[in-house]
PDB file of C-alpha atoms in Angstrom:
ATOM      1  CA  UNK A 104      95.803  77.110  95.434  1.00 68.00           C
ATOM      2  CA  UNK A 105      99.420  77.679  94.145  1.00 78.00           C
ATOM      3  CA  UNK A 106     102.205  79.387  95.443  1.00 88.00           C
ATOM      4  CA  UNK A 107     104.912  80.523  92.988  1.00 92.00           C
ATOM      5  CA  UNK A 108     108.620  81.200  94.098  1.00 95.00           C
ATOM      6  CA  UNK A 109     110.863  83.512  92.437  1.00 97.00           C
ATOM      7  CA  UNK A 110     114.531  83.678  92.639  1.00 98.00           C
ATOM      8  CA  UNK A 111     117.643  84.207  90.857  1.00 98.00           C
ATOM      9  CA  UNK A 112     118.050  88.096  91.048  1.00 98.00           C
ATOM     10  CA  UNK A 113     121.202  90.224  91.570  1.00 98.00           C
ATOM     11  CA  UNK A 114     123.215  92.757  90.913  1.00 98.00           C
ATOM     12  CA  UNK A 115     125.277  92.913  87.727  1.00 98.00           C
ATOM     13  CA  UNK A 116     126.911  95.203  85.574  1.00 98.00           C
ATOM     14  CA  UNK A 117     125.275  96.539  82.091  1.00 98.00           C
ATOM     15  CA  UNK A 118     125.969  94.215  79.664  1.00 98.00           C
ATOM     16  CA  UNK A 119     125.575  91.381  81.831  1.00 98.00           C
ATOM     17  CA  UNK A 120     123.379  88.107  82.274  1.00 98.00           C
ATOM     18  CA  UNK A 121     120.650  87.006  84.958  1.00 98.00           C
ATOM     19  CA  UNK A 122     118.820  84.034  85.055  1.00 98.00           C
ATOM     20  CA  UNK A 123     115.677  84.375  86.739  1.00 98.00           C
ATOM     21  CA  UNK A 124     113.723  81.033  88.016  1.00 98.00           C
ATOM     22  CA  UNK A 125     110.072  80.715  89.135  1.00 97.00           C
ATOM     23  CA  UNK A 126     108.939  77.147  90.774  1.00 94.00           C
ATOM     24  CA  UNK A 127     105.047  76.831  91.540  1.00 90.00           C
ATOM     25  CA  UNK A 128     103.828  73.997  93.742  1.00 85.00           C
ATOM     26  CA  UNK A 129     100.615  72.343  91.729  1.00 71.00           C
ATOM     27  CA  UNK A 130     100.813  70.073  89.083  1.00 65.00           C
ATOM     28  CA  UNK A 131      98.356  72.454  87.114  1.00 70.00           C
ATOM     29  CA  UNK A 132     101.194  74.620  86.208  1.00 80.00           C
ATOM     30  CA  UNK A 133     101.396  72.663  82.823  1.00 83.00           C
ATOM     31  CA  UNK A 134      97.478  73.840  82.068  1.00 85.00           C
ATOM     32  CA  UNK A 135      98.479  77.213  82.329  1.00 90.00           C
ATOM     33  CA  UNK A 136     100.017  80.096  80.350  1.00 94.00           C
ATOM     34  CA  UNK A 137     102.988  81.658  82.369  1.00 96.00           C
ATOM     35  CA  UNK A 138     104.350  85.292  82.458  1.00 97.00           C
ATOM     36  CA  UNK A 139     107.386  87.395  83.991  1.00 98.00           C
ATOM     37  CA  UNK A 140     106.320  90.815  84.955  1.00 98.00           C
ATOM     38  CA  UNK A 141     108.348  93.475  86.437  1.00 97.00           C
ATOM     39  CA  UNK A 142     107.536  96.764  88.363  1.00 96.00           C
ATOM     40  CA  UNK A 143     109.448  99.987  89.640  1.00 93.00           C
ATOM     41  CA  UNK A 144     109.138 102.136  92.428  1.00 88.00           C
ATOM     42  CA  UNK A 145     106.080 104.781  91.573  1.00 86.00           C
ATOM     43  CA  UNK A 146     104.921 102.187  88.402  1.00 90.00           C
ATOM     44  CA  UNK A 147     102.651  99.915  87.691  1.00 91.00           C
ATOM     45  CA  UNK A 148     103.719  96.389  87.062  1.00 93.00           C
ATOM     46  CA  UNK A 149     104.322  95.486  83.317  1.00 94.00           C
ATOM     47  CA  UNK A 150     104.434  91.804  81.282  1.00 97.00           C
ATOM     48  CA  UNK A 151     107.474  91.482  80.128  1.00 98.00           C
ATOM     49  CA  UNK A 152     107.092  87.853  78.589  1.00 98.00           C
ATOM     50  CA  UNK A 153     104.627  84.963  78.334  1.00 98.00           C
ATOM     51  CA  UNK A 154     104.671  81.637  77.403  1.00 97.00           C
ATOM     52  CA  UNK A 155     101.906  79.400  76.452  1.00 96.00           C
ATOM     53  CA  UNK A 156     101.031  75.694  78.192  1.00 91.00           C
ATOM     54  CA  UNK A 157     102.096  74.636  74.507  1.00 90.00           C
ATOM     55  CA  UNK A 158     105.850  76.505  74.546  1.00 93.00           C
ATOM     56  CA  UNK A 159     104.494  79.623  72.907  1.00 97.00           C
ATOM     57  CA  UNK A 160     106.201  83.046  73.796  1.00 98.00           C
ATOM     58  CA  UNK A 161     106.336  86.466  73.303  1.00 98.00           C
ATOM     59  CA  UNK A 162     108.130  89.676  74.537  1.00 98.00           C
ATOM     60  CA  UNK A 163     107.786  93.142  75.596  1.00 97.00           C
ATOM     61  CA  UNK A 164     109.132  95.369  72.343  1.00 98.00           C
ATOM     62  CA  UNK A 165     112.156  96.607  74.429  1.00 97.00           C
ATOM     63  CA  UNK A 166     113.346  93.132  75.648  1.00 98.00           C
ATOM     64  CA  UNK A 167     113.015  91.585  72.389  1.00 98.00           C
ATOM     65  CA  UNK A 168     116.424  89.667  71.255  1.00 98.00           C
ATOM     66  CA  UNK A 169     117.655  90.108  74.960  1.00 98.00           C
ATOM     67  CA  UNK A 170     115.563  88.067  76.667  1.00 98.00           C
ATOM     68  CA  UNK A 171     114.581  84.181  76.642  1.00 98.00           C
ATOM     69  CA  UNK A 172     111.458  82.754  78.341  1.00 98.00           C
ATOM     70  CA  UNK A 173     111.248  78.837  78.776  1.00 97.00           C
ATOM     71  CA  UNK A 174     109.546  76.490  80.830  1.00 95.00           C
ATOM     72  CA  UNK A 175     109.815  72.993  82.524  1.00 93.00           C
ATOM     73  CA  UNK A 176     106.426  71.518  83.229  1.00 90.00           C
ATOM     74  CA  UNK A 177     108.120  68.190  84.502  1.00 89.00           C
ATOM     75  CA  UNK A 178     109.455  70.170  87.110  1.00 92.00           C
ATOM     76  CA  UNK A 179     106.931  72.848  88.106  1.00 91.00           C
ATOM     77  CA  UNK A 180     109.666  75.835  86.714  1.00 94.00           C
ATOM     78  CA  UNK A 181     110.037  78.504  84.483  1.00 96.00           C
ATOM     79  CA  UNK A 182     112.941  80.469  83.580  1.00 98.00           C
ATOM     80  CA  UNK A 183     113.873  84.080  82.643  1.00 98.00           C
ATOM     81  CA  UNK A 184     117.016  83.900  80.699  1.00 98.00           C
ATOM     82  CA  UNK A 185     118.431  87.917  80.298  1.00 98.00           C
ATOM     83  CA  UNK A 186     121.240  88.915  78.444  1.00 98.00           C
ATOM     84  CA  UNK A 187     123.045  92.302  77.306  1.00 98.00           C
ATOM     85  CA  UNK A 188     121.468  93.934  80.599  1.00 98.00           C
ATOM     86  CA  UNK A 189     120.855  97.379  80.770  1.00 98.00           C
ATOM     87  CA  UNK A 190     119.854 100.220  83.185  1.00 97.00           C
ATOM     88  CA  UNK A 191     116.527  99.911  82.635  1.00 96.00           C
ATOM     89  CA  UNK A 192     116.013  96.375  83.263  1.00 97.00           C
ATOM     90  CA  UNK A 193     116.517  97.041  87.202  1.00 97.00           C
ATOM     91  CA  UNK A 194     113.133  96.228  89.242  1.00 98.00           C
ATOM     92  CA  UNK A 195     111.471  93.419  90.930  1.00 98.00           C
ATOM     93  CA  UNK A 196     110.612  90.680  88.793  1.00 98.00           C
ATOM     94  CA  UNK A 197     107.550  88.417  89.451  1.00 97.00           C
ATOM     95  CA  UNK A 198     106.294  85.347  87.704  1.00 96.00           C
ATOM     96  CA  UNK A 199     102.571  85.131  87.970  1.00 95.00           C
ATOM     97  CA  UNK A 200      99.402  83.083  85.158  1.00 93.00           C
ATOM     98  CA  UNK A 201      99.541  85.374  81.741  1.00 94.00           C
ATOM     99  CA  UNK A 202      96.592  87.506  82.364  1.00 92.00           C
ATOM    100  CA  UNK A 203      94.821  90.197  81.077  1.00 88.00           C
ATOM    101  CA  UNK A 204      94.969  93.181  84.099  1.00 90.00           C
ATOM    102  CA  UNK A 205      97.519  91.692  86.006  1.00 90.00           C
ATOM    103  CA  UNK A 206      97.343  95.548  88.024  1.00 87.00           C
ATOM    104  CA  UNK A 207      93.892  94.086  89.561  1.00 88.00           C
ATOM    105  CA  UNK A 208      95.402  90.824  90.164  1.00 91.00           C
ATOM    106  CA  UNK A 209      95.728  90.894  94.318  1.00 89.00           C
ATOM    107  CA  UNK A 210      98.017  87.511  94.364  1.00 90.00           C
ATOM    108  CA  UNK A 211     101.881  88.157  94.325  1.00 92.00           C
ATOM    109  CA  UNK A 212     104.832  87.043  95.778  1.00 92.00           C
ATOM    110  CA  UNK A 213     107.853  88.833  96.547  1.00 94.00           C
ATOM    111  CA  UNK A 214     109.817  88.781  93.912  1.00 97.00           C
ATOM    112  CA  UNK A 215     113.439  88.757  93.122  1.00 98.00           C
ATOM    113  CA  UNK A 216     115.289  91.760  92.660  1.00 98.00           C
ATOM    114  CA  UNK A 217     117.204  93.138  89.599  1.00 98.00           C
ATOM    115  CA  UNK A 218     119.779  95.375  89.373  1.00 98.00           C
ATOM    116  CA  UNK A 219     122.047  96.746  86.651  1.00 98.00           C
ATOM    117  CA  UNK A 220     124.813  99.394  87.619  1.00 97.00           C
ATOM    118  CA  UNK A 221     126.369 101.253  84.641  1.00 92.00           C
TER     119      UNK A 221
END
């Protein structure tokens, strides 16, 4: 049983940063590969990066060079760093385990909002 906490949304202008922070409440957040996902009114929810137990990451095409995913096992955490904002970017970002269907996965939180004005 883990619960995972998202925060650090906002509203900024395009061009802007964000960073996002997720805190979960086991210790067997270390054993575990990580993701950010985000999702829009009217869409489904889409990975937008994942990191591995072992520091391992990758990105969704269009985020590439803009964002930064890193992770703290010490302290339960991991972070969404996201630069050069754009339009776009605005929807609800959720940290969740890197998994294959996540749009069959039934356990979310809330979320933290993102929003980029032009």
């Amino acid at each position: 049983q883990v619960q995972l906490v998202e925060s650090g949304g906002g509203l900024v202008q395009a061009g802007g940063s964000l960073r996002l922070s997720c805190v979960a409440s086991g210790s067997i957040f270390r054993l575990n590969a990580m993701g950010w996902y985000r999702q829009t009114p009217g869409k489904q929810r889409e990975l937008v990066a994942s990191i591995t137990s072992g520091g391992t990451t990758s990105y969704k095409d269009s985020v590439k060079g803009r964002f930064s995913i890193s992770r703290d096992n010490a302290k339960n955490t991991m972070y969404l760093h996201m630069n050069s904002l754009k339009p776009e970017d605005t929807a609800v970002y959720y940290c969740n385990f890197h998994m294959r269907y996540p749009e069959s996965y039934p356990s979310w939180g809330q979320g933290t909002q993102v929003t980029v004005s032009i």
